[in-house]
PDB file of C-alpha atoms and ligand atoms in Angstrom:
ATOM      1  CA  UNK A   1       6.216   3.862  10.667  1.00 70.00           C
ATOM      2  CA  UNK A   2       3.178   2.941   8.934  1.00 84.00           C
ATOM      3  CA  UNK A   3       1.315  -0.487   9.844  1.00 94.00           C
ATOM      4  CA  UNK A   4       2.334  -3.096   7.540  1.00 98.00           C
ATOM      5  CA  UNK A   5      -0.310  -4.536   5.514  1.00 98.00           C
ATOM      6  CA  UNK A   6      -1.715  -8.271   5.923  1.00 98.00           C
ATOM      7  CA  UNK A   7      -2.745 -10.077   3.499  1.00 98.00           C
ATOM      8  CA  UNK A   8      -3.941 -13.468   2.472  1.00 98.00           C
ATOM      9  CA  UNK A   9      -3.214 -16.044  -0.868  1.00 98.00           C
ATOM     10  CA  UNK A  10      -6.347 -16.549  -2.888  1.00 98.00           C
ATOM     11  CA  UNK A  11      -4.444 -18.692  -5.618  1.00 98.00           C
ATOM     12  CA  UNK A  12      -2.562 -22.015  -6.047  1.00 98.00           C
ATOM     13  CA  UNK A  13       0.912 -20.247  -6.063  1.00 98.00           C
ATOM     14  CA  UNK A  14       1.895 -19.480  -9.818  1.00 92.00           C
ATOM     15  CA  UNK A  15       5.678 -20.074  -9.909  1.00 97.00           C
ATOM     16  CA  UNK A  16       8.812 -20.600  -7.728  1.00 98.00           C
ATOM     17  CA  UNK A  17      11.956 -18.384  -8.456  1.00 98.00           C
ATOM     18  CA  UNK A  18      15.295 -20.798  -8.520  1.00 96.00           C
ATOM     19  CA  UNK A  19      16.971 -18.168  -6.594  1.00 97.00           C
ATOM     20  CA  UNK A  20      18.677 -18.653  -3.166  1.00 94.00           C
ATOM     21  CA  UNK A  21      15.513 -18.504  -1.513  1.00 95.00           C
ATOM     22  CA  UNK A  22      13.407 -19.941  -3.197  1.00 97.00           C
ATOM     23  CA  UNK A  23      11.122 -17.206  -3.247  1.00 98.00           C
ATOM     24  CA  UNK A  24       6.982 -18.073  -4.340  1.00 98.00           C
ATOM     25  CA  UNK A  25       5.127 -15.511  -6.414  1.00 98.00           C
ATOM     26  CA  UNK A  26       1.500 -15.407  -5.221  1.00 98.00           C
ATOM     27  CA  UNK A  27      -1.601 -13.833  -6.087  1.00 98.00           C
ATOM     28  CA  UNK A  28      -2.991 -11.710  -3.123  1.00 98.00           C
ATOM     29  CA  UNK A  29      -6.211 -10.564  -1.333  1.00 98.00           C
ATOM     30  CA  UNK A  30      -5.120  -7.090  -2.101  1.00 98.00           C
ATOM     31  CA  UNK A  31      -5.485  -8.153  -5.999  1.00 98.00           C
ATOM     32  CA  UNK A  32      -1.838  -7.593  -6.493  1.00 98.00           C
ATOM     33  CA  UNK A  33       1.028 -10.107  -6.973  1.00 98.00           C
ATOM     34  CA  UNK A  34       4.025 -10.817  -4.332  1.00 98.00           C
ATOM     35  CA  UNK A  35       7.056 -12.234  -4.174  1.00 98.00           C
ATOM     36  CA  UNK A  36       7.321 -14.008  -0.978  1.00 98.00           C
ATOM     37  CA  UNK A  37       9.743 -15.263   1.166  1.00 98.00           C
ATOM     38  CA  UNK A  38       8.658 -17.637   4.347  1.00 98.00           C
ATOM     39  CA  UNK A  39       9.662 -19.844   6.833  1.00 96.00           C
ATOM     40  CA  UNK A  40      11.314 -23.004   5.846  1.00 91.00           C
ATOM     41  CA  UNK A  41      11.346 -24.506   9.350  1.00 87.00           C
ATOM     42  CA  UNK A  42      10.485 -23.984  12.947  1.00 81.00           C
ATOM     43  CA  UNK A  43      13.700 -23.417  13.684  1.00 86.00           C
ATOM     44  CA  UNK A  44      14.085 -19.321  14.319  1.00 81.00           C
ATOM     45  CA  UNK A  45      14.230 -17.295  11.065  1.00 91.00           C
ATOM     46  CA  UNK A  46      16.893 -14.808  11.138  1.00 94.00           C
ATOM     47  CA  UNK A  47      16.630 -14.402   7.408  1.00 95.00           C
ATOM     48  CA  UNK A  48      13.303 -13.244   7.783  1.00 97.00           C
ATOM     49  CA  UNK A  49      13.817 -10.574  10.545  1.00 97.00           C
ATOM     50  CA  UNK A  50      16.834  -9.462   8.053  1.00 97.00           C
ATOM     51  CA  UNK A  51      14.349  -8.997   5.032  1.00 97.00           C
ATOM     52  CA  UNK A  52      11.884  -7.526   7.470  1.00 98.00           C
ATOM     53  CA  UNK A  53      14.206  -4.864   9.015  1.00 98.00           C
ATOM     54  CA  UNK A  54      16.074  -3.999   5.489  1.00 98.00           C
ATOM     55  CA  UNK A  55      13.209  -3.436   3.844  1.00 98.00           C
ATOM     56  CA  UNK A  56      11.751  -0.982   6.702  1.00 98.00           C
ATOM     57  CA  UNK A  57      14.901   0.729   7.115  1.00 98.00           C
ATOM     58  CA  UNK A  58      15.596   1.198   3.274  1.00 98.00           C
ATOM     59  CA  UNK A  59      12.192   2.915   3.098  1.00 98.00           C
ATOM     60  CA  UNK A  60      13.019   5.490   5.971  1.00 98.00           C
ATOM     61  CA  UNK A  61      16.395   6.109   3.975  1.00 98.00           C
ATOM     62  CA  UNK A  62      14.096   6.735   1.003  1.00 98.00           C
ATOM     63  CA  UNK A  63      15.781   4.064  -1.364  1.00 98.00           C
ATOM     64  CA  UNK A  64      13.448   2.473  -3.865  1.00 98.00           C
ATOM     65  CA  UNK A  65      12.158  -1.003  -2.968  1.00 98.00           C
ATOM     66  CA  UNK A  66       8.941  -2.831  -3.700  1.00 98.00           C
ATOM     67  CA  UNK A  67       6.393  -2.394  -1.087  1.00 98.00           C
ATOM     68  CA  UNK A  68       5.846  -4.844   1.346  1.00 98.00           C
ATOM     69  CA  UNK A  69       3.472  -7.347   3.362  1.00 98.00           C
ATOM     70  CA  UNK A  70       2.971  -9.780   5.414  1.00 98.00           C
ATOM     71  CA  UNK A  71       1.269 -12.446   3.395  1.00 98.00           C
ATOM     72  CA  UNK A  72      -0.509 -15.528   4.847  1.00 98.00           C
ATOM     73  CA  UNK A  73      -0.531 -18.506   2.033  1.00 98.00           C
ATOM     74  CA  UNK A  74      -3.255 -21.211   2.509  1.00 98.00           C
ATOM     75  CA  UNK A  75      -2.126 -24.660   3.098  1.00 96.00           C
ATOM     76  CA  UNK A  76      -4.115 -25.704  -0.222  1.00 97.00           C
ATOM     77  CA  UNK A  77      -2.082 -22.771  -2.061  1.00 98.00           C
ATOM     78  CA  UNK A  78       1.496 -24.670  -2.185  1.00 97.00           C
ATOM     79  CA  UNK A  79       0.306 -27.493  -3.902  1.00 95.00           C
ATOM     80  CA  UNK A  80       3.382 -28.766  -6.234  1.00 88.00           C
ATOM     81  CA  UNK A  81       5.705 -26.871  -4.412  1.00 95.00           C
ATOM     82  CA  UNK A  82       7.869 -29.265  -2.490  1.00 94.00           C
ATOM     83  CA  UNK A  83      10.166 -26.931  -0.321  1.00 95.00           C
ATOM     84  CA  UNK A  84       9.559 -27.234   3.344  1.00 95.00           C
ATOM     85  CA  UNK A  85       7.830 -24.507   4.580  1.00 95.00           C
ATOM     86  CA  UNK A  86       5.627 -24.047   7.565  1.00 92.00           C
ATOM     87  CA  UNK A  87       1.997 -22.508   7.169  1.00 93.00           C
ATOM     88  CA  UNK A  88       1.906 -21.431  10.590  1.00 94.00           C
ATOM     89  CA  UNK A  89       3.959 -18.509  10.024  1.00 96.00           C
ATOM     90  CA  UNK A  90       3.002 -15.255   7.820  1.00 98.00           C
ATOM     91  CA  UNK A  91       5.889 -14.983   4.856  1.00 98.00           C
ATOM     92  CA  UNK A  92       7.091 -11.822   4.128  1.00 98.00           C
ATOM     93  CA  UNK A  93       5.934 -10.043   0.745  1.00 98.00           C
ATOM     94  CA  UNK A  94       7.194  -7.902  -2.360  1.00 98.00           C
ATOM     95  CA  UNK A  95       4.921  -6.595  -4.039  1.00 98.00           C
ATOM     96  CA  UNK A  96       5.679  -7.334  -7.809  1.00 98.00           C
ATOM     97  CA  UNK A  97       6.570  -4.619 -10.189  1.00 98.00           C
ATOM     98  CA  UNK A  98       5.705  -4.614 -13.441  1.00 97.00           C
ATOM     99  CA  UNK A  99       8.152  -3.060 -16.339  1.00 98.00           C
ATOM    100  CA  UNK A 100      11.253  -3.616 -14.527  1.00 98.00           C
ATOM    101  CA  UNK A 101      14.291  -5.741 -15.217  1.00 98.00           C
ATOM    102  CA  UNK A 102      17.096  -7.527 -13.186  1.00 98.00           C
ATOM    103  CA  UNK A 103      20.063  -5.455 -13.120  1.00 98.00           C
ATOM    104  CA  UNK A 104      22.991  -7.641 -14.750  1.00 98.00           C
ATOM    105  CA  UNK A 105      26.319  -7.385 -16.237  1.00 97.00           C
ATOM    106  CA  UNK A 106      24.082  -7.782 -19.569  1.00 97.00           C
ATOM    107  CA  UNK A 107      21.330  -5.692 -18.546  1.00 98.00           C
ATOM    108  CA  UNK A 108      23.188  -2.781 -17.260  1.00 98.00           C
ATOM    109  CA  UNK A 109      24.429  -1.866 -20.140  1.00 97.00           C
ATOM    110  CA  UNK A 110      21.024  -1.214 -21.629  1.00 97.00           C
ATOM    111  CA  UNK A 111      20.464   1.578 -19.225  1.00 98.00           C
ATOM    112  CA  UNK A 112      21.213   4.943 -20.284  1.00 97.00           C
ATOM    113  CA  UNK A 113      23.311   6.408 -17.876  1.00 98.00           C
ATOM    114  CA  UNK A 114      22.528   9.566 -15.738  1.00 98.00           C
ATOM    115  CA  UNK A 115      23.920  11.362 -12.456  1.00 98.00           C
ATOM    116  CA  UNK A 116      20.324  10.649 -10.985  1.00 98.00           C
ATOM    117  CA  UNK A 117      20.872   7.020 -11.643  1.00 98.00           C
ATOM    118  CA  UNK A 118      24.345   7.924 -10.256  1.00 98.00           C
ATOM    119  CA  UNK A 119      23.406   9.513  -7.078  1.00 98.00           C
ATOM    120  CA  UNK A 120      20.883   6.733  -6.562  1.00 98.00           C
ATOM    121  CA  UNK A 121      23.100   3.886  -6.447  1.00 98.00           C
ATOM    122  CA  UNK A 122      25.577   5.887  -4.564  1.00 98.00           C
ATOM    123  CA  UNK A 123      22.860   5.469  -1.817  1.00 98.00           C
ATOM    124  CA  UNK A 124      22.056   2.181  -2.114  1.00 98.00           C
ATOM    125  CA  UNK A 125      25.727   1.576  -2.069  1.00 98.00           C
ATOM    126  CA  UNK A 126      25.977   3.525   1.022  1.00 98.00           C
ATOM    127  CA  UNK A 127      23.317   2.038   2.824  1.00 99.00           C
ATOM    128  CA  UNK A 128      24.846  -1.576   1.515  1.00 98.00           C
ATOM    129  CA  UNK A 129      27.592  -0.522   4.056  1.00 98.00           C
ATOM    130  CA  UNK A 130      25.877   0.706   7.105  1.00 98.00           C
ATOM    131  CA  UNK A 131      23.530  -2.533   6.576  1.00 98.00           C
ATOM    132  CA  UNK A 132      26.604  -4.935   6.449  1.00 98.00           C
ATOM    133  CA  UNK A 133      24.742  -6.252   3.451  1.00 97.00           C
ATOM    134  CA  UNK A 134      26.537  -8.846   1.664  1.00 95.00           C
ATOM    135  CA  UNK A 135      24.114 -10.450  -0.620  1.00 96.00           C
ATOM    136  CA  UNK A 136      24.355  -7.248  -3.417  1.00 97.00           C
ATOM    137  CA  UNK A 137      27.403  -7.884  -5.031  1.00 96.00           C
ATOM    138  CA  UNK A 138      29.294  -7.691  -8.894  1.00 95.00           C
ATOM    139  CA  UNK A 139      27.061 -10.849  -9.947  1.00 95.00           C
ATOM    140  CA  UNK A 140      24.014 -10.362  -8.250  1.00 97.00           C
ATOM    141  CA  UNK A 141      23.231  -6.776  -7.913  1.00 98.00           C
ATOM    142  CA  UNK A 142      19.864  -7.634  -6.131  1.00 98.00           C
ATOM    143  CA  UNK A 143      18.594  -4.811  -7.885  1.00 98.00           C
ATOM    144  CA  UNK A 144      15.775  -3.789 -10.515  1.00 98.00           C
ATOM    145  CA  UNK A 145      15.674  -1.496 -13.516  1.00 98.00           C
ATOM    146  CA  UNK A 146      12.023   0.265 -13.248  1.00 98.00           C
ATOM    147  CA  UNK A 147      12.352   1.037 -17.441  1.00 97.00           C
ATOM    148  CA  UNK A 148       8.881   3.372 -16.949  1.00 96.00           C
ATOM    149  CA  UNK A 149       9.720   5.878 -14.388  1.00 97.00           C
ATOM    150  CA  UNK A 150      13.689   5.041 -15.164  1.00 97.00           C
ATOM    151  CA  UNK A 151      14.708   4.093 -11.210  1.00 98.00           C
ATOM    152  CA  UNK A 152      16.782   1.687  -9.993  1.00 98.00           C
ATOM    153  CA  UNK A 153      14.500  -0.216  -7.282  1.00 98.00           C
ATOM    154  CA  UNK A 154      16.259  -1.953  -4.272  1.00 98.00           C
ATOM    155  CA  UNK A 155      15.489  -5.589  -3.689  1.00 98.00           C
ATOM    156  CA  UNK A 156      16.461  -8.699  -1.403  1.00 98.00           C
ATOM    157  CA  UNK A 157      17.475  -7.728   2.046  1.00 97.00           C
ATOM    158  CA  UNK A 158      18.200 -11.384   3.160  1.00 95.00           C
ATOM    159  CA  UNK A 159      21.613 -10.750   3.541  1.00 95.00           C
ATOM    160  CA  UNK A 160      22.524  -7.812   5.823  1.00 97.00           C
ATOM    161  CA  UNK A 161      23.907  -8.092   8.754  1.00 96.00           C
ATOM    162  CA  UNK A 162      26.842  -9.984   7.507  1.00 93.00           C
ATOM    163  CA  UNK A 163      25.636 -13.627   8.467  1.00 78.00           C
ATOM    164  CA  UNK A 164      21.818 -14.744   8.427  1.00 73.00           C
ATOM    165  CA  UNK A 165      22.362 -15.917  12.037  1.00 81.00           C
ATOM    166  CA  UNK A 166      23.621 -12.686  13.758  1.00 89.00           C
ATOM    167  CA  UNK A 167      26.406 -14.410  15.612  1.00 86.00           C
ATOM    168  CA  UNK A 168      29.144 -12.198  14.957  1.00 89.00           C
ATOM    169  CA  UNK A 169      29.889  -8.634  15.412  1.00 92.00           C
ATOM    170  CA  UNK A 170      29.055  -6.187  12.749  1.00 96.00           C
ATOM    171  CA  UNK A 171      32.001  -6.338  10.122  1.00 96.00           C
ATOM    172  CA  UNK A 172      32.438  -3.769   7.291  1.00 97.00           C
ATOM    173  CA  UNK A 173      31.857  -4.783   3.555  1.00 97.00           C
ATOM    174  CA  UNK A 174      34.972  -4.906   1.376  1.00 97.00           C
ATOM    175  CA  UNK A 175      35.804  -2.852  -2.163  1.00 97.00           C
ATOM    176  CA  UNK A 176      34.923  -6.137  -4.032  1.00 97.00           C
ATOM    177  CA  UNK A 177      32.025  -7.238  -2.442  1.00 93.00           C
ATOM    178  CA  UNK A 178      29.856  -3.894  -2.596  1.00 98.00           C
ATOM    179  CA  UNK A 179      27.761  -3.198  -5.943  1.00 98.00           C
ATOM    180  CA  UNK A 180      30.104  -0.228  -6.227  1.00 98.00           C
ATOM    181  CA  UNK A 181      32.060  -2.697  -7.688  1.00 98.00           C
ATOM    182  CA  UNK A 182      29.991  -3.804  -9.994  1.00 98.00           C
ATOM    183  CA  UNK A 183      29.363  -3.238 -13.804  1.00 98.00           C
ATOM    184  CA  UNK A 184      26.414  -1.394 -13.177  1.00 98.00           C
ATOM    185  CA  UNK A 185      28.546   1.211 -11.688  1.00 98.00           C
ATOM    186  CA  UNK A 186      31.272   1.262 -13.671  1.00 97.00           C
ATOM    187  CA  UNK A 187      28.828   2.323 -16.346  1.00 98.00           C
ATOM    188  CA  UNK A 188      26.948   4.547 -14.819  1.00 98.00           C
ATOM    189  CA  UNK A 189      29.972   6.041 -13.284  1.00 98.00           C
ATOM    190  CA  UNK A 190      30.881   7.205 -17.161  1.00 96.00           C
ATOM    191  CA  UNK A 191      28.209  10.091 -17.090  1.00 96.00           C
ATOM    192  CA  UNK A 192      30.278  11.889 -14.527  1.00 97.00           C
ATOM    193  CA  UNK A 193      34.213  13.110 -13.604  1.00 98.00           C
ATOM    194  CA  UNK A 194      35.921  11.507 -11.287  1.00 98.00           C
ATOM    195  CA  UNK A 195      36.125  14.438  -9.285  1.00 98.00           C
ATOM    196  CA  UNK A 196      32.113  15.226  -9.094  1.00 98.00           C
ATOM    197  CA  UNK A 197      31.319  12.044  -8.175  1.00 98.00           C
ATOM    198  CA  UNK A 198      33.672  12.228  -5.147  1.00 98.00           C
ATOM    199  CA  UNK A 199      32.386  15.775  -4.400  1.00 98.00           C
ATOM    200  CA  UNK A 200      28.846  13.856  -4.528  1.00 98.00           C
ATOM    201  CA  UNK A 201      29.832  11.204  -2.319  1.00 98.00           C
ATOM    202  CA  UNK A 202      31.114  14.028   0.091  1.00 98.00           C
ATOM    203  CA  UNK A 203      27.911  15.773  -0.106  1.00 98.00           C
ATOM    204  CA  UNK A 204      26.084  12.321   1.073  1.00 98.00           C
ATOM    205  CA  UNK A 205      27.145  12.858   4.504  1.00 98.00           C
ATOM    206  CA  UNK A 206      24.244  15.221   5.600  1.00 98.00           C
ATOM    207  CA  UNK A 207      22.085  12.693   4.258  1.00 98.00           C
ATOM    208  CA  UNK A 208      23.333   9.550   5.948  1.00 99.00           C
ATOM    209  CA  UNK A 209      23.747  11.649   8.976  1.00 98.00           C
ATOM    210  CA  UNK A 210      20.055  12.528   8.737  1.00 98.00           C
ATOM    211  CA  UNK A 211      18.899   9.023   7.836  1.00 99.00           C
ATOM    212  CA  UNK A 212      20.901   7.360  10.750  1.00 98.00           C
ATOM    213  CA  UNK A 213      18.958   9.598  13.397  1.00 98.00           C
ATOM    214  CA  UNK A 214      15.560   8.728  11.237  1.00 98.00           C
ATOM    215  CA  UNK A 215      16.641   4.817  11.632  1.00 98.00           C
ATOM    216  CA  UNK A 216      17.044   5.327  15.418  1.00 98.00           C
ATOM    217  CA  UNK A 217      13.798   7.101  15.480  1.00 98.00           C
ATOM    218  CA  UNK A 218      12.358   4.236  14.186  1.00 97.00           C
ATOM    219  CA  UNK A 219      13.654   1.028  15.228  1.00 97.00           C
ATOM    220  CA  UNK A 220      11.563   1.001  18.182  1.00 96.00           C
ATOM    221  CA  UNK A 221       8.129   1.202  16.097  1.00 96.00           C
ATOM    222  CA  UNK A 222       9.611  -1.470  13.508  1.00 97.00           C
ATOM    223  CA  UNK A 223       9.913  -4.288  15.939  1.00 96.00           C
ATOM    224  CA  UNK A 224       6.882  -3.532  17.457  1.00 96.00           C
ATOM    225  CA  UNK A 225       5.523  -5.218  14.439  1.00 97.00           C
ATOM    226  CA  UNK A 226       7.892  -7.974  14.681  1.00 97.00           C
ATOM    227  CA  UNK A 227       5.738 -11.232  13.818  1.00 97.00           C
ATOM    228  CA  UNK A 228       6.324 -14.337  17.253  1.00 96.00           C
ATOM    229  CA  UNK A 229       6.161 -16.871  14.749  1.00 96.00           C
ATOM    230  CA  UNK A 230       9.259 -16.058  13.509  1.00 96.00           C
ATOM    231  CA  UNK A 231      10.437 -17.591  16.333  1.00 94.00           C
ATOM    232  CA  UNK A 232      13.927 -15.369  16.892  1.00 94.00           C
ATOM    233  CA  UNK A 233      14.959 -14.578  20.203  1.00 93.00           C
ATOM    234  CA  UNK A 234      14.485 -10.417  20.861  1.00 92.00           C
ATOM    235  CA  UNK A 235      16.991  -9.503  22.955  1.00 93.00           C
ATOM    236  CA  UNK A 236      19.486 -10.930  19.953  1.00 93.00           C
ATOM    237  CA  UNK A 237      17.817  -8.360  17.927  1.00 96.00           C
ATOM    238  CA  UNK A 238      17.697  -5.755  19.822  1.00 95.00           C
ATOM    239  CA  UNK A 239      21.901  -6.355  20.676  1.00 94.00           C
ATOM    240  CA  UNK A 240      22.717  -6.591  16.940  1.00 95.00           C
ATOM    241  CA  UNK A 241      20.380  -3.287  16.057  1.00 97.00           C
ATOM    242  CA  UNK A 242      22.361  -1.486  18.986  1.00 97.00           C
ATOM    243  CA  UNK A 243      25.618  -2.502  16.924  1.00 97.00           C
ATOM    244  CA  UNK A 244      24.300  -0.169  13.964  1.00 98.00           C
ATOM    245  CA  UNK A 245      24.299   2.448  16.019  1.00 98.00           C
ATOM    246  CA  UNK A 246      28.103   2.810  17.780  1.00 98.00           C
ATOM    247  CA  UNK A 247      29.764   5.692  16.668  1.00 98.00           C
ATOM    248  CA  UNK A 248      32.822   3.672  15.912  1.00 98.00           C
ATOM    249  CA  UNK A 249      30.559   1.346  13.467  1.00 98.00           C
ATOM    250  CA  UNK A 250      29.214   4.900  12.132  1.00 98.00           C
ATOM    251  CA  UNK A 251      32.437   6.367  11.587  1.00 98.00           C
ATOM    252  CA  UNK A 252      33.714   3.007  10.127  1.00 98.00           C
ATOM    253  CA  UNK A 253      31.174   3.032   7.727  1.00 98.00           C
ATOM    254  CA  UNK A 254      31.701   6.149   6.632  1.00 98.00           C
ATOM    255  CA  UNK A 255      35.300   6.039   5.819  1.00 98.00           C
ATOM    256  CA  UNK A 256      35.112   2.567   4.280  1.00 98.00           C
ATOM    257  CA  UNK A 257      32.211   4.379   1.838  1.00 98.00           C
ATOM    258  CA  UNK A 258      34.479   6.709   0.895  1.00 98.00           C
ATOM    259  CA  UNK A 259      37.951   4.172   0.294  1.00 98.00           C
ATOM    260  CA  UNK A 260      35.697   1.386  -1.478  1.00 98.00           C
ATOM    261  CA  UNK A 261      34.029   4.644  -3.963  1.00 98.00           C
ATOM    262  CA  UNK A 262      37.452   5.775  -4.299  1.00 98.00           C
ATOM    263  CA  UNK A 263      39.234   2.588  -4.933  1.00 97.00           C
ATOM    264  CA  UNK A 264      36.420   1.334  -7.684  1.00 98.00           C
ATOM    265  CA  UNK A 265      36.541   4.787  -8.894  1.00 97.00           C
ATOM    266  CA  UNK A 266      40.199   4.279 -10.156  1.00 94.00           C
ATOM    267  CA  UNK A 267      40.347   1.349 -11.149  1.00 87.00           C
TER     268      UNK A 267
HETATM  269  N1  ATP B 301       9.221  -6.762  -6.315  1.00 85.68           N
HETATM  270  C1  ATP B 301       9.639  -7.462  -7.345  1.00 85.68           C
HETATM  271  N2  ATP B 301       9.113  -7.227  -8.585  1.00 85.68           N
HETATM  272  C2  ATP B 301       9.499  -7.958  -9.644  1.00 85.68           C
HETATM  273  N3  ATP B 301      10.380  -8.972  -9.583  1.00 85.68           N
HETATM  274  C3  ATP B 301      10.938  -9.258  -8.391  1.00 85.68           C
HETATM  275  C4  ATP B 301      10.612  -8.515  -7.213  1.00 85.68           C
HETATM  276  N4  ATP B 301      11.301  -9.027  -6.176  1.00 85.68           N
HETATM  277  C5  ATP B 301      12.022 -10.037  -6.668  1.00 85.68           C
HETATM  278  N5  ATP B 301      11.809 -10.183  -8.002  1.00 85.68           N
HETATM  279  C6  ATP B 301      12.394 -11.214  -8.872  1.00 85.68           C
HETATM  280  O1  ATP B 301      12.607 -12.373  -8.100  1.00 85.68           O
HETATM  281  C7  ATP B 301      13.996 -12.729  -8.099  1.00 85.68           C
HETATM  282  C8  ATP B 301      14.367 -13.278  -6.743  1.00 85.68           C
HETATM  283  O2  ATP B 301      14.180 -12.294  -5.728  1.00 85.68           O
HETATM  284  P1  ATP B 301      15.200 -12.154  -4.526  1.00 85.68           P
HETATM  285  O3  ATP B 301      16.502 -11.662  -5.023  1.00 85.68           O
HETATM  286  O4  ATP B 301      14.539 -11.322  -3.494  1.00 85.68           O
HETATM  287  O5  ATP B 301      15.308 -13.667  -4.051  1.00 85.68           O
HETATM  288  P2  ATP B 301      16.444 -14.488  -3.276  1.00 85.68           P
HETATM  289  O6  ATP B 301      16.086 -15.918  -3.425  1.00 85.68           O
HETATM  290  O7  ATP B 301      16.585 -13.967  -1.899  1.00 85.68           O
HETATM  291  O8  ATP B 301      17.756 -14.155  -4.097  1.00 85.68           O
HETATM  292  P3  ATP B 301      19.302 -14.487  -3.748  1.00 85.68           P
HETATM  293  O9  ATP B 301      19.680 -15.611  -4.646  1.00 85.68           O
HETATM  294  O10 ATP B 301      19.968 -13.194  -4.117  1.00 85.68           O
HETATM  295  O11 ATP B 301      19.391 -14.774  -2.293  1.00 85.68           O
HETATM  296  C9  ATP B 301      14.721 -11.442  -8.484  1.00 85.68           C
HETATM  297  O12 ATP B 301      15.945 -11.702  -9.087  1.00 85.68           O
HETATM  298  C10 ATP B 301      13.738 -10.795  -9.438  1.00 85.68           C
HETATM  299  O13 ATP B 301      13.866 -11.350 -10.729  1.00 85.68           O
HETATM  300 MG1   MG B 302      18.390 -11.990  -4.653  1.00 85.68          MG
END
């Protein structure tokens, strides 16, 4: 895994998203913009770890997200923001990217569909399983159209792991609350038959065989780089990232892939 960069605010922070978590975009040392998420307490943030770990493992899966940073915002820098936040934490950071969209139920339809688009969500969908990630669903596909190089980019990994609090075991997504379906799928579904796209989905087994050995190859390296001031206990962690990994979650996942494709498929 490749170190993660760290960077520093050198702006008042330019705007607040009303989204769930209240993300801040902020101008960076690196001369770029990010989208940041941080700490709102001192309490342990599990939310954090989840954005930190989904984005990681969506890049060793080789699904299209924003890169990423740890970003340290100077206490003068939140002026006229009033969420709580602590500034003795580093936030976690998305690099902004220019030219893209939000994928909606109005903006989908504005994308011309193609089995690359296809194949692409197929794997974020995929990975939505294996992740337990609830937060992508039919109204907030957590997702961005990239309208230059024509990609569908992955954001907003807040939500995996089912709960933001890791209580629970690991518990598979349902057909309705997966972007498969969503209406960004059930348009881009139209560019191919029924049948190819199962034969597709099929085919995805070599590579989500491939990129569950590549996750366990990394997971090690990844929390390595695990920030203290996050303040969440390791050993829960390291027992929920071991869930990921049993065969019978594995096998689970892929079988409920498969049902949930088929079921949105024919509907
Ligand atoms: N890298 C990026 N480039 C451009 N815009 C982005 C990027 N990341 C996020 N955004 C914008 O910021 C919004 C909020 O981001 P995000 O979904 O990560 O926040 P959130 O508060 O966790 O959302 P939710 O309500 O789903 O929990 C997105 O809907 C999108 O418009
Ligand atoms: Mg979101």
């Amino acid at each position: 895994m490749s170190i993660i960069p760290i960077l520093q605010s050198i702006k008042i922070i330019e705007k607040q998203y009303m989204t769930g978590d209240l993300p801040v975009l902020v101008a960076c040392s690196d001369k770029n913009m990010y989208i940041c998420k941080y700490m709102r307490s001192s309490v342990g943030s599990f939310k954090l770890v989840s954005e930190f770990i989904g984005s990681q493992l969506a890049n060793v899966w080789g699904i299209d997200s924003p890169p990423y940073a740890f970003v340290w915002i100077k206490q003068e820098h939140w002026s006229g923001i009033n969420t709580s936040h602590s500034v003795s934490a580093p936030c976690w950071g998305y690099m902004e990217l220019v030219g893209t969209v939000d994928v909606t139920s109005t903006t989908c339809f504005e994308i011309n569909p193609t089995s690359s688009l296809l194949k692409q969500l197929m794997k974020i969908a995929l990975f939505d399983f294996w992740i337990a990630n609830e937060d992508r669903t039919y109204n907030n596909a957590n997702m961005l159209y990239d309208m230059i190089n024509q990609r569908l980019v992955s954001i907003d990994y807040g939500g995996i792991l089912n709960t933001s609090t890791y209580d629970y075991s690991l518990s598979q997504l349902t057909s309705t609350d997966t972007i498969l379906y969503a209406d960004i799928f059930m348009h881009l579904k139209k560019c191919m038959r029924i049948e190819s796209i199962k034969e597709e989905a099929e085919k995805l087994k070599v590579y989500y065989d491939v990129s569950i050995e590549q996750s366990r190859n990394s997971m090690e390296a990844i929390l390595r780089q695990l920030p203290k001031e996050w303040n969440v206990c390791e050993s829960i962690i390291e027992a929920k990232m071991k869930q990921l990994f049993e065969l019978k979650w594995l096998e689970g996942v892929w079988e409920n892939f498969l049902d949930c494709l088929t079921e949105n498929l024919e509907r």
